[in-house]
Coordinates of C-alpha atoms in Angstrom, one line a residue:
X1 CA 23.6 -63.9 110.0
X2 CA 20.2 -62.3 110.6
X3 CA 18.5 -65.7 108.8
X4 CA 20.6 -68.0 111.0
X5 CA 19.6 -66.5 114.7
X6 CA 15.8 -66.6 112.9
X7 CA 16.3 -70.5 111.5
X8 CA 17.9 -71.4 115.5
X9 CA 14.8 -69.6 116.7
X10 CA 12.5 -72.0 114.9
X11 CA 14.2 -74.4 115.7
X12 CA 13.8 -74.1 119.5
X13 CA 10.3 -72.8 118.9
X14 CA 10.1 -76.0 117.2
X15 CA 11.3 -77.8 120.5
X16 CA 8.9 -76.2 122.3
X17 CA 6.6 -76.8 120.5
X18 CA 6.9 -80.5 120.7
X19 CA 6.7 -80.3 124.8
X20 CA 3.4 -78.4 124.3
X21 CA 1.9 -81.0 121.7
X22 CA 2.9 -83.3 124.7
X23 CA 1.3 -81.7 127.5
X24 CA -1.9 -81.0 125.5
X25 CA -2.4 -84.2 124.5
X26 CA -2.1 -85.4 127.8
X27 CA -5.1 -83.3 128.4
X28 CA -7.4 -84.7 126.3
X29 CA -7.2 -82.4 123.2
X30 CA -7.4 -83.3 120.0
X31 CA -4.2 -83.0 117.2
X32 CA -5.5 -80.5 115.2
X33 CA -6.7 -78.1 118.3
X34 CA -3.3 -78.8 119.2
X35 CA -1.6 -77.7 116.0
X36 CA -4.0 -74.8 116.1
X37 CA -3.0 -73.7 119.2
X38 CA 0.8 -74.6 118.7
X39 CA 0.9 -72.2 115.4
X40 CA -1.0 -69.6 117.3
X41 CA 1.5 -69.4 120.5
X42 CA 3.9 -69.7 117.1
X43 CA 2.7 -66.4 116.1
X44 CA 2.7 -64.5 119.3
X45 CA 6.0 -65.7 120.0
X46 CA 7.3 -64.0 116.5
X47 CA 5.3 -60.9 116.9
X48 CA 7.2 -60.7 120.3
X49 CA 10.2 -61.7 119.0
X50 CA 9.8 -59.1 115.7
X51 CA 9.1 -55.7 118.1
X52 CA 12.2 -56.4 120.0
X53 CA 14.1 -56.5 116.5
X54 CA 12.4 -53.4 115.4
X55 CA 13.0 -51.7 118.7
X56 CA 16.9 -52.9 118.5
X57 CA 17.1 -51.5 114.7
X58 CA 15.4 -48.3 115.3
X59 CA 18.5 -46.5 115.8
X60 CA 19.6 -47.5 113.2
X61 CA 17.0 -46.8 111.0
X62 CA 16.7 -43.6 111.9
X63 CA 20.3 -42.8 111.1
X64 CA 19.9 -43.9 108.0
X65 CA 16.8 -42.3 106.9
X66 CA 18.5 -39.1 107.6
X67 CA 20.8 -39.2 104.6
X68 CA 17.8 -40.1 102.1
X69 CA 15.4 -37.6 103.5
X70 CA 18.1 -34.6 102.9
X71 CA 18.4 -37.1 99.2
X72 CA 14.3 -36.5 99.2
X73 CA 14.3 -32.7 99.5
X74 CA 17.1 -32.8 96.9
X75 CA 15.6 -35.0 94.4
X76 CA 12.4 -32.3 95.3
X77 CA 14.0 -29.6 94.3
X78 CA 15.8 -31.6 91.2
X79 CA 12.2 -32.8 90.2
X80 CA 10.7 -29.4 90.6
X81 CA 13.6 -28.0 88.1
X82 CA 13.1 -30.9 85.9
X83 CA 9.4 -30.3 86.0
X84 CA 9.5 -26.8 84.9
X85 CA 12.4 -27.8 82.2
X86 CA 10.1 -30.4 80.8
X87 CA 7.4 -27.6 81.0
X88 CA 9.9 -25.6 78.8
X89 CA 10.0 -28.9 76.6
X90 CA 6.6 -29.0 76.5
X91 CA 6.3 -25.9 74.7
X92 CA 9.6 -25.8 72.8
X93 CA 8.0 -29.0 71.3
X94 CA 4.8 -27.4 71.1
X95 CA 6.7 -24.5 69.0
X96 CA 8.8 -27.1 67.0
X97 CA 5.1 -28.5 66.1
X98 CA 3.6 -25.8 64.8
X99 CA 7.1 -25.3 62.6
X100 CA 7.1 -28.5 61.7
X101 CA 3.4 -28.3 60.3
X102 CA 4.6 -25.0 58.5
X103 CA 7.3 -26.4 57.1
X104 CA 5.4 -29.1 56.0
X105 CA 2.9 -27.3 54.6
X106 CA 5.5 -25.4 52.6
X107 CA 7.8 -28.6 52.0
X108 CA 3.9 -30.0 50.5
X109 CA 3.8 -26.5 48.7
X110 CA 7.4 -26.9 47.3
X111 CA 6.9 -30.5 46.1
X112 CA 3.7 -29.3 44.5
X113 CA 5.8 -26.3 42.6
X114 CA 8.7 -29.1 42.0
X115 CA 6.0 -31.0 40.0
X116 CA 4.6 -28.3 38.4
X117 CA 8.3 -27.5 36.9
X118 CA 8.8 -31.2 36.2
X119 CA 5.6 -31.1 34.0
X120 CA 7.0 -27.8 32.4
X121 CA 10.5 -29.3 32.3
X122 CA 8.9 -32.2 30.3
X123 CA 7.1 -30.1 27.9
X124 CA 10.0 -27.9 26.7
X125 CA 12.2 -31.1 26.6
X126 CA 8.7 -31.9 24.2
X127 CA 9.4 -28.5 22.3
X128 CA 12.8 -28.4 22.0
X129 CA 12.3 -32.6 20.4
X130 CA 10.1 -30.5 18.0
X131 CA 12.1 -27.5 17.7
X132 CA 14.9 -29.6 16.9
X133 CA 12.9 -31.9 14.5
X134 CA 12.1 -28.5 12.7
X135 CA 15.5 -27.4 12.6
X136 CA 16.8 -30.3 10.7
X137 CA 13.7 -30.1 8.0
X138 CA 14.9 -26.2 8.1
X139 CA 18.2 -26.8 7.7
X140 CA 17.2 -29.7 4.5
X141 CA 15.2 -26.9 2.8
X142 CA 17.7 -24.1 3.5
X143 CA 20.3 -26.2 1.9
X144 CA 18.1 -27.0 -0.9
X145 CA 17.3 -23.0 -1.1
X146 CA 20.9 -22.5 -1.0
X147 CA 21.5 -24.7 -3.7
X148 CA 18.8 -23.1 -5.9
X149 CA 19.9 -19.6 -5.1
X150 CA 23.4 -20.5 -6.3
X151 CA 21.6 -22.1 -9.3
X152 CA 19.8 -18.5 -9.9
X153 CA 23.1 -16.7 -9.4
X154 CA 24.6 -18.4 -12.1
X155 CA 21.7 -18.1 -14.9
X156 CA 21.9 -14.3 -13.7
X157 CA 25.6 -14.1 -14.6
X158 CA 24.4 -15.4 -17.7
X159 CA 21.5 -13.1 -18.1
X160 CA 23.7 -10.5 -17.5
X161 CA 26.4 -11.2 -19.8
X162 CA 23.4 -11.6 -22.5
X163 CA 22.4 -8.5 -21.8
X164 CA 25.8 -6.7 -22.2
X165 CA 25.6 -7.7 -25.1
X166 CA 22.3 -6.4 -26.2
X167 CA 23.4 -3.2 -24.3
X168 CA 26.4 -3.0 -26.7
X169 CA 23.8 -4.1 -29.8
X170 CA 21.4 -1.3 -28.7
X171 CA 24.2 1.0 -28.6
X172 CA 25.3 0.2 -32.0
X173 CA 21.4 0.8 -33.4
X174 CA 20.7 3.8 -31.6
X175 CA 23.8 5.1 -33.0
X176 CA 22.8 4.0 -36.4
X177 CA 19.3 5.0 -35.9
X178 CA 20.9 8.6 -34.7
X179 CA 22.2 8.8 -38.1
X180 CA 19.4 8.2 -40.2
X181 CA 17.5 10.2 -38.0
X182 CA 20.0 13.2 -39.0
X183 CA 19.7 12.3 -42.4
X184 CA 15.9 12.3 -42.1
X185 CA 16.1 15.7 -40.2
X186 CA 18.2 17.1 -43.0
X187 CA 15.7 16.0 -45.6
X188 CA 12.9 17.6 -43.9
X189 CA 14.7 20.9 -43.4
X190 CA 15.3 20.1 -47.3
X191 CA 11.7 20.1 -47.7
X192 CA 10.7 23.0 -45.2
X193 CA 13.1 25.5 -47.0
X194 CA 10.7 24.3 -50.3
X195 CA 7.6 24.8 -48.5
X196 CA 8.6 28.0 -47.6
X197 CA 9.5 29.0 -51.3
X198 CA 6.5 27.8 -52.6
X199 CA 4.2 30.0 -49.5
X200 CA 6.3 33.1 -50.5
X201 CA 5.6 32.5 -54.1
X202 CA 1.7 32.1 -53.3
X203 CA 2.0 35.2 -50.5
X204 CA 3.5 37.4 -53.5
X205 CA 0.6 35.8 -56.4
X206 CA -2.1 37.2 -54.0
X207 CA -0.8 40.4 -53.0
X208 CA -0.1 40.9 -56.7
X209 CA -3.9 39.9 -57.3
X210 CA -5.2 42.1 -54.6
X211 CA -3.0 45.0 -55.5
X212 CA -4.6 45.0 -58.9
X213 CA -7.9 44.9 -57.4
X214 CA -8.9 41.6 -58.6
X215 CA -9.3 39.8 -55.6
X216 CA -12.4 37.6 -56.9
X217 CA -9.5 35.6 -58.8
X218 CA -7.3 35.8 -55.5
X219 CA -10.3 34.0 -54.1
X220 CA -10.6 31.3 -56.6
X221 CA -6.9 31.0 -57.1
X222 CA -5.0 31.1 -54.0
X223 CA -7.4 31.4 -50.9
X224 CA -5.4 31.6 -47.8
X225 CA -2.6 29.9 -48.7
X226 CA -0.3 29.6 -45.8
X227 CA 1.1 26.4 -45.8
X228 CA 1.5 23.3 -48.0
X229 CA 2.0 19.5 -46.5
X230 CA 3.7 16.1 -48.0
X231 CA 0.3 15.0 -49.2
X232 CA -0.7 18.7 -50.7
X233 CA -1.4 22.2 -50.0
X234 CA -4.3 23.2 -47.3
X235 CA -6.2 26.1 -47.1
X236 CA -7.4 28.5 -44.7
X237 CA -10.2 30.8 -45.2
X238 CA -10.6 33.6 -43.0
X239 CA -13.5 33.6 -40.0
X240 CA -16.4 35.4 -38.9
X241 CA -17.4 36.0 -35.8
X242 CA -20.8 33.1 -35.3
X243 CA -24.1 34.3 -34.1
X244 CA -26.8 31.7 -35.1
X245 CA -26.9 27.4 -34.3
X246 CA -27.4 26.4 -37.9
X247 CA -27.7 22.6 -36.7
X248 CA -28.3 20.8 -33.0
X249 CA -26.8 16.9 -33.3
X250 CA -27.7 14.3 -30.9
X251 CA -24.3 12.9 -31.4
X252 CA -23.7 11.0 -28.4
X253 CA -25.6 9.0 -25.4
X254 CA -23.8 10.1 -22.0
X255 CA -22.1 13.1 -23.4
X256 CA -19.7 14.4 -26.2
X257 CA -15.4 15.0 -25.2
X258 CA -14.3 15.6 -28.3
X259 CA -15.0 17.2 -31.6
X260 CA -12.4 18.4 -34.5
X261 CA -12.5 19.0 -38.1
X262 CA -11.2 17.4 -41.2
X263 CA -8.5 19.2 -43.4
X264 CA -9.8 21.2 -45.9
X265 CA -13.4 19.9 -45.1
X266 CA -16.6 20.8 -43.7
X267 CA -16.8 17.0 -42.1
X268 CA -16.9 17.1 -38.0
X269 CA -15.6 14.2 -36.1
X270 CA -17.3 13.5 -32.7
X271 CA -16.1 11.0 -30.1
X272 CA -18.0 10.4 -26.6
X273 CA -18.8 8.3 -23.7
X274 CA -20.9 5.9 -25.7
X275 CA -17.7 4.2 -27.2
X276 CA -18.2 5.1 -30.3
X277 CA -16.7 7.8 -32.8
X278 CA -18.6 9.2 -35.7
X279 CA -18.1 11.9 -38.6
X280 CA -20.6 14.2 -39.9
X281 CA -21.6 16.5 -43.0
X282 CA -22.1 19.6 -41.2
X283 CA -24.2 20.9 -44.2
X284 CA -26.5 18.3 -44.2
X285 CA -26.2 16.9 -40.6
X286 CA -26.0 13.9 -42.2
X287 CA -24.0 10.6 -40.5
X288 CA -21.1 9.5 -42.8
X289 CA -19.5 7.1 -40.8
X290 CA -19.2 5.6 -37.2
X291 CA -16.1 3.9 -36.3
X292 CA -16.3 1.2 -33.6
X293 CA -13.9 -1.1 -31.9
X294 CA -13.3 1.3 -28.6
X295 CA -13.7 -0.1 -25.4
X296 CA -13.5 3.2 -23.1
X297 CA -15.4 6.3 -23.7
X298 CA -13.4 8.8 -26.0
X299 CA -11.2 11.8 -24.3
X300 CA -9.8 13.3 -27.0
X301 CA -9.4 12.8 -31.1
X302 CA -6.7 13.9 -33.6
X303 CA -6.9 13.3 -36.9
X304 CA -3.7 12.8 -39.7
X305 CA -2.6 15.8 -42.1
X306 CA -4.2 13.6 -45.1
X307 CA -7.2 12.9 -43.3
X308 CA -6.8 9.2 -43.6
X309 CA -6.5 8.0 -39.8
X310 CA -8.5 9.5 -36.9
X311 CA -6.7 9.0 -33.6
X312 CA -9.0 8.6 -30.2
X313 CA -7.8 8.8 -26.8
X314 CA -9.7 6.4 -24.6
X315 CA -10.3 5.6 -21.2
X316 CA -9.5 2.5 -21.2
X317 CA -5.6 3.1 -20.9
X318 CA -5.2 2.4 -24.9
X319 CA -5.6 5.0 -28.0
X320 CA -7.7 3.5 -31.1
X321 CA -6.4 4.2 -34.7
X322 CA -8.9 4.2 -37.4
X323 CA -8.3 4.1 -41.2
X324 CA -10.9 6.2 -42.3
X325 CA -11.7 5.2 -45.8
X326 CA -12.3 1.4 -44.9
X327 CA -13.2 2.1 -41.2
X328 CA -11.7 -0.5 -39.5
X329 CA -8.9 -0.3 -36.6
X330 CA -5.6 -0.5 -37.8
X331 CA -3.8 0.3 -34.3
X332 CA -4.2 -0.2 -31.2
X333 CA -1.5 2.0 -29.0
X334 CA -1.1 0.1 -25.6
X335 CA 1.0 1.1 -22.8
X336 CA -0.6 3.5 -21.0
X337 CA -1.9 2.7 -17.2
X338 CA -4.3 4.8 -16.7
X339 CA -6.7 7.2 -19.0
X340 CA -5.3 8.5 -21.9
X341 CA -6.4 11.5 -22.2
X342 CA -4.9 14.3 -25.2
X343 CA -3.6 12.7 -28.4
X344 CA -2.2 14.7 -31.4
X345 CA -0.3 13.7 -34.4
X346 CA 2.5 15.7 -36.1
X347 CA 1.2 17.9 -38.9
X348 CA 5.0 17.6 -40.8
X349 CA 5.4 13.9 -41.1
X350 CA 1.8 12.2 -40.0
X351 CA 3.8 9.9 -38.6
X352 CA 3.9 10.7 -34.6
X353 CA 1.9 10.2 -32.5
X354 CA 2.1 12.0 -28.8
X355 CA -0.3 10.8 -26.1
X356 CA -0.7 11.9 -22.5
X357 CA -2.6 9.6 -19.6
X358 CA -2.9 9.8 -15.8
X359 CA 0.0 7.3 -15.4
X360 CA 2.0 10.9 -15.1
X361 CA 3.1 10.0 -18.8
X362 CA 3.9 11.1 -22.1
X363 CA 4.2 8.7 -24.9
X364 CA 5.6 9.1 -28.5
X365 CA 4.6 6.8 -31.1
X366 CA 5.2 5.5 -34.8
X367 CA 2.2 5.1 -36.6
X368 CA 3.2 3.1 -39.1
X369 CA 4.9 0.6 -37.1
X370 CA 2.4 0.9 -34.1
X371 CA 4.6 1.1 -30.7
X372 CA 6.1 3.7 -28.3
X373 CA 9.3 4.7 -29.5
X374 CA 10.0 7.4 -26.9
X375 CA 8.3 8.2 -22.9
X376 CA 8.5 11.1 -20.9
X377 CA 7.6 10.8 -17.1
X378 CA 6.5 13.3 -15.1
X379 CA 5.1 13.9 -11.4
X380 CA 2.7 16.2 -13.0
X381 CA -0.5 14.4 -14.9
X382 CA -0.7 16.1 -18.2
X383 CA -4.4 17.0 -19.1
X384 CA -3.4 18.7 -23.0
X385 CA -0.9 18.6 -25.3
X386 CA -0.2 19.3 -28.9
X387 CA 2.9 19.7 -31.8
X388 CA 4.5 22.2 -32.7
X389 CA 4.4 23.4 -36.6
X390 CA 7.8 21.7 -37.4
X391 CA 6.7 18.5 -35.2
X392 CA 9.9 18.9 -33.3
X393 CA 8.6 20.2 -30.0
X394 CA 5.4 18.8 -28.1
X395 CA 3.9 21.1 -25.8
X396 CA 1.9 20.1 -22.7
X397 CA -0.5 21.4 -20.2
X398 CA -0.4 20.2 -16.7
X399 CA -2.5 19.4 -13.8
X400 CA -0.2 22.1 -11.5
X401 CA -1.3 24.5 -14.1
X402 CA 2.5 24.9 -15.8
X403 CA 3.0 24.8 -19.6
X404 CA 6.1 22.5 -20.4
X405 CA 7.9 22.3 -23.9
X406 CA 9.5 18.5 -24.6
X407 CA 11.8 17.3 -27.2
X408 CA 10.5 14.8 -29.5
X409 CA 13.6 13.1 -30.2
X410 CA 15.5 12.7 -26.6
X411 CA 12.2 13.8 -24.4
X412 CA 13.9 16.4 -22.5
X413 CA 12.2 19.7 -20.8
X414 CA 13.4 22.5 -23.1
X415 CA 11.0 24.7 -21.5
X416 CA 8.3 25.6 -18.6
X417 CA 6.3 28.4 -17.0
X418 CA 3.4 29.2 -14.8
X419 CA 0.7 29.5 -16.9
X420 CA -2.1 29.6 -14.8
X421 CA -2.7 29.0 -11.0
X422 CA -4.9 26.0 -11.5
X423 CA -5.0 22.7 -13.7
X424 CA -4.2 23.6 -17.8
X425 CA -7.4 21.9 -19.6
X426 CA -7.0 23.0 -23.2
X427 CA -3.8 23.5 -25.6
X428 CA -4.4 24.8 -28.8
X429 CA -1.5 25.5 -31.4
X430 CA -2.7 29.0 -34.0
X431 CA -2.5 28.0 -38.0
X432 CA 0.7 30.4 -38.2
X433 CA 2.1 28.5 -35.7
X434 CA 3.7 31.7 -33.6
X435 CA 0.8 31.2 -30.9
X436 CA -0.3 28.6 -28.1
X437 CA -3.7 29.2 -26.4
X438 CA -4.3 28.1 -22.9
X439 CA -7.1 27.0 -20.7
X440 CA -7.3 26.9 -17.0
X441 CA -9.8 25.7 -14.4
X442 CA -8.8 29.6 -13.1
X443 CA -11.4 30.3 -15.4
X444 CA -8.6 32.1 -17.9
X445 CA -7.0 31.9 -21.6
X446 CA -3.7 32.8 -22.0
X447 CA -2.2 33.4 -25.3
X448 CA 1.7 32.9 -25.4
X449 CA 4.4 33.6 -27.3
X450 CA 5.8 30.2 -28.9
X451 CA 9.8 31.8 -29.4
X452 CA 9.6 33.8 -25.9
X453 CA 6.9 32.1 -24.0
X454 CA 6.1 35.2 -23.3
X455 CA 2.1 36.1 -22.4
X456 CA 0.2 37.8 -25.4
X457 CA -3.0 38.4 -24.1
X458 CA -5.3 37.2 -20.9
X459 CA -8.7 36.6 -22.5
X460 CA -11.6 36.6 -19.3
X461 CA -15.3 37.0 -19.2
X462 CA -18.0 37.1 -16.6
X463 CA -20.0 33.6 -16.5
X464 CA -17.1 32.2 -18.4
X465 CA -16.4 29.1 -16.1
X466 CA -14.5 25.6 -17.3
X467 CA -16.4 23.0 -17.3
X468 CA -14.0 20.2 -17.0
X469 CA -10.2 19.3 -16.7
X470 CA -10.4 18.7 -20.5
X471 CA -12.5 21.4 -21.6
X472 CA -11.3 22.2 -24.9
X473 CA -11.1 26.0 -26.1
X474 CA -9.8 26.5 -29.9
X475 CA -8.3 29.1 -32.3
X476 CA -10.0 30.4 -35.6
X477 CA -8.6 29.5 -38.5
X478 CA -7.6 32.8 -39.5
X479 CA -6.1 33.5 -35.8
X480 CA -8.2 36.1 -34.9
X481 CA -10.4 35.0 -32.6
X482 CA -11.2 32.5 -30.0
X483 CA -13.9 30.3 -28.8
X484 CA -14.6 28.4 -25.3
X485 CA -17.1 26.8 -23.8
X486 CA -18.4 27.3 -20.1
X487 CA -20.1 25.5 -17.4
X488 CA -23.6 27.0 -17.6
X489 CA -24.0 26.0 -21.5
X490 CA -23.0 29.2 -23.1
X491 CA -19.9 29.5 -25.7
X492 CA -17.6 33.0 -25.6
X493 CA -16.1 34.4 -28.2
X494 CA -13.1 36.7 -28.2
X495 CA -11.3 39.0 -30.8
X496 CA -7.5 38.0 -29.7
X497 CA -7.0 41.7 -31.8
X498 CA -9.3 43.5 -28.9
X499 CA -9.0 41.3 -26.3
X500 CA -12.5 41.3 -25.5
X501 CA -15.9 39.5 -25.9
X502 CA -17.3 39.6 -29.6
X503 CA -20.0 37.1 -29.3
X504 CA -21.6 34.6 -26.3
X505 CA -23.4 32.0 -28.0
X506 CA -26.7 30.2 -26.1
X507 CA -28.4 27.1 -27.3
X508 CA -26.8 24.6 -25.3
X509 CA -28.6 23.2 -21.9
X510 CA -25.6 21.4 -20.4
X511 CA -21.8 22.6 -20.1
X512 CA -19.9 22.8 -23.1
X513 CA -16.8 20.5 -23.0
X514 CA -15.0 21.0 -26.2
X515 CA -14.9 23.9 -29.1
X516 CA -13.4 22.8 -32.5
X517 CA -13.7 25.8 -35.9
X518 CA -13.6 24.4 -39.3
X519 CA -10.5 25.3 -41.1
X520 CA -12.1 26.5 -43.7
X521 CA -13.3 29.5 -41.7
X522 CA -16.5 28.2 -40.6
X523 CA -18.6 26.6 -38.8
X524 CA -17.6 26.8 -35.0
X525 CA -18.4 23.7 -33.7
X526 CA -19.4 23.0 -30.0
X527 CA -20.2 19.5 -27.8
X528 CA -21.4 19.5 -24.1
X529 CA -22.2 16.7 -21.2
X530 CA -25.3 15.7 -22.7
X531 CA -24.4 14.6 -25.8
X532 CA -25.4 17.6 -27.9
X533 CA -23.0 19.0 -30.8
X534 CA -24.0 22.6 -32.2
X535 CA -22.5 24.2 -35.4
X536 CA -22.7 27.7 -35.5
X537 CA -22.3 30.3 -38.4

């Protein structure tokens, strides 16, 4: 409506305006300062026309600014609360930023851990490839071991049905070997109850002799007769007590163990560390023989009832047998672990052989056939041992200082007693058989009682100290006295009558390891450390 009244407006302005362009040009002015002024009184005319407009609309203007200025305090307060809410924003987002960098720092931290465990993931999968790989070529060669066990299992039921079968076979010869042996035991007591006819016979020829006062004949004749083996009769003469060194040997380089005599002979056997062992005439001093083929240094010797093999015991786990006459090795006893050291032969048959070592063993051999026929273990090393006269019994002398009686045949104890408080280092058997000497590293020599075990006599002496854990004391030949060696050189004799020193003997300059008397009666023979043998009369 408004543009209408304005367009009608122009429209009469426009009139006008015509009437003035009229009138001006009739005065002289140009068109354009006409138009000029025309637009100008144009102008004023709208200004005019524009206040009275405004001037009409004021009222209502003003009514309706009223509405949006109460709108304006309104939107004021609305942008004041919107202001401080998007304050709040602000720093709710601000918040939610430094969160979000935390959790990316941890979500950064986790992927990092999450690869880490991927790489571990992939190297067990790796392992367990392997592990499985292994388990198959595991499971091949377990089946392959399963196999070959079973294979095993049935050559053992084989082995062991072959072996019942030797069990019943060894059964069958050890019952047959009983049986000989019984016959063989029954032949010797056969033979004993002769000996013992033919010892009474010569017992009641010299007390005859001496009863009719003609005891030079007795002397010739019968001489200490006690006894009479398979090979012959051997004599014993009777002893006297030695004062003098008749003859000093170098025997041995690096010492002297052992020394015994020969049967019925002045001849002394010596064995020591140089390997070798060699027999001398103790009248002359003279070297007979020296047997080699040892390969350890010699701990003991024994020697056969016919004086045909000498018997060493070594240390090189093995014992050496000798035939004497052609001196050359016959046997050489292995079995032994460790040291052999005591060996003696059984005076009845000459056939076994008992040997002790420090393999905590006691071995029984055949000589003639050359092996161990019988063992006895024990958890005491045995340093000494010897047979008894009817080569039945074997009697041993111990490391915990205990005497022990075996049986030959089925190597049980029959016997055992504290003999002394320290290690046994000598055994020694008398000629009558009734009496077993004892040495001990206690310094002491105990006589016993062969039937009772029972103690005799304690034979002691100031200075007399053991030299060694086989220092070898003996028994006269007539039984009356002994001899033993001691650490500072010097040999003690004692009357086993009086119980007390008879004789010390003093040449030697090293400890005397080993005392042997001629059965004969004399000499007393003595060995030490150094190598030196003494004979003494």
């Amino acid at each position: 409506m408004g543009v209408l009244i304005f367009m009608h407006e122009l429209i009469t302005l426009s009139d006008l305006g015509e009437v003035f362009v009229l009138v001006f040009m009739l005065l002289g002015w140009s068109q354009d300062e006409v138009a000029i002024h025309a637009i100008k009184h144009a102008l004023q005319a709208l200004r005019k026309r524009h206040l009275l407009e405004e001037g009409a609309h004021a009222p209502a203007i003003v009514a309706l600014s009223k509405p949006i200025i109460s709108q304006g305090s309104e939107w004021k307060d609305k942008a004041e609360s919107l202001e401080v809410e998007l304050q709040q924003c602000y720093k709710a987002q601000a918040r939610l930023s430094e969160q979000l960098v935390v959790e990316v720092a941890e979500c950064r931290a986790s992927k990092a851990l999450v690869q880490e465990k991927e790489a571990i993931i992939n190297d067990l999968r790796l392992e367990l490839t392997k592990a499985r790989d292994e388990f198959l070529q595991l499971k091949v060669i377990a089946e392959e071991k399963t196999k070959s066990i079973e294979l095993v299992m049935s050559e053992n039921q084989e082995l062991q049905a072959q072996l019942q079968e030797m069990i019943v076979k060894a059964k069958n010869v050890e019952g047959e070997n009983k049986m000989l042996m019984d016959r063989w035991m029954l032949q010797k007591m056969q033979e004993a109850e002769h000996l013992n006819e033919a010892n009474a016979f010569y017992q009641d020829i010299r007390d005859q002799l001496k009863a009719n006062g003609i005891a030079q004949l007795a002397q010739q004749q019968v001489d200490g007769v006690v006894r009479q083996s398979e090979e012959g009769a051997q004599y014993y003469g009777e002893s006297t007590v030695p004062t003098t060194c008749k003859h000093k040997i170098r025997a041995h380089e690096g010492g002297c163990a052992a020394i015994l005599f020969e049967y019925n002979s002045g001849n002394l056997i010596s064995g020591g560390h140089d390997r070798t062992v060699k027999m001398w005439d103790t009248n002359t001093v003279s070297l007979i023989h020296t047997l080699h083929g040892c390969v350890g240094s010699v701990l003991d010797l024994t020697i056969t009832q016919d004086n045909r093999y000498v018997i060493a015991a070594s240390s090189s786990n093995n014992l050496c047998v000798w035939d004497v006459n052609s001196g050359q090795i016959r046997h050489t006893l292995t079995g032994h672990l460790d040291k052999v050291c005591a060996v003696d032969v059984s005076k009845i048959s000459g056939r076994h052989v008992a040997s002790a070592a420090y393999d905590r063993t006691i071995k029984v051999w055949d000589l003639q056939k050359g092996y161990c026929i019988n063992t006895i273990i024990f958890h005491s090393n045995c340093n000494a041992l010897c047979f008894s006269t009817d080569g039945q019994t074997i009697c041993s002398g111990h490391v915990d200082g205990n005497l022990r009686l075996w049986d030959i045949q089925t190597g049980k104890l029959l016997s055992e007693l504290a003999a002394h408080s320290l290690a046994i280092t000598s055994i020694s058997l008398s000629q009558n058989g009734n009496i077993v000497l004892t040495s001990g590293r206690d310094n002491m020599h105990n006589l016993f009682d062969m039937q009772s075990l029972e103690v005799c006599g304690t034979l002691r002496a100031n200075g007399n100290r053991v030299a060694s854990n086989w220092s070898r004391s003996c028994i006269s030949a007539d039984d009356n006295y002994v001899a033993a060696g001691s650490v500072d050189g010097s040999v003690h004799i004692w009357s086993i009558l009086k119980a007390e020193i008879v004789s010390t003997l003093k040449e030697h300059t090293a400890p005397v390891v080993s005392c042997s008397w001629s059965g004969l009666g004399k000499p007393l023979a003595s060995s030490d450390k150094s190598g030196i043998v003494c004979t003494w009369t």
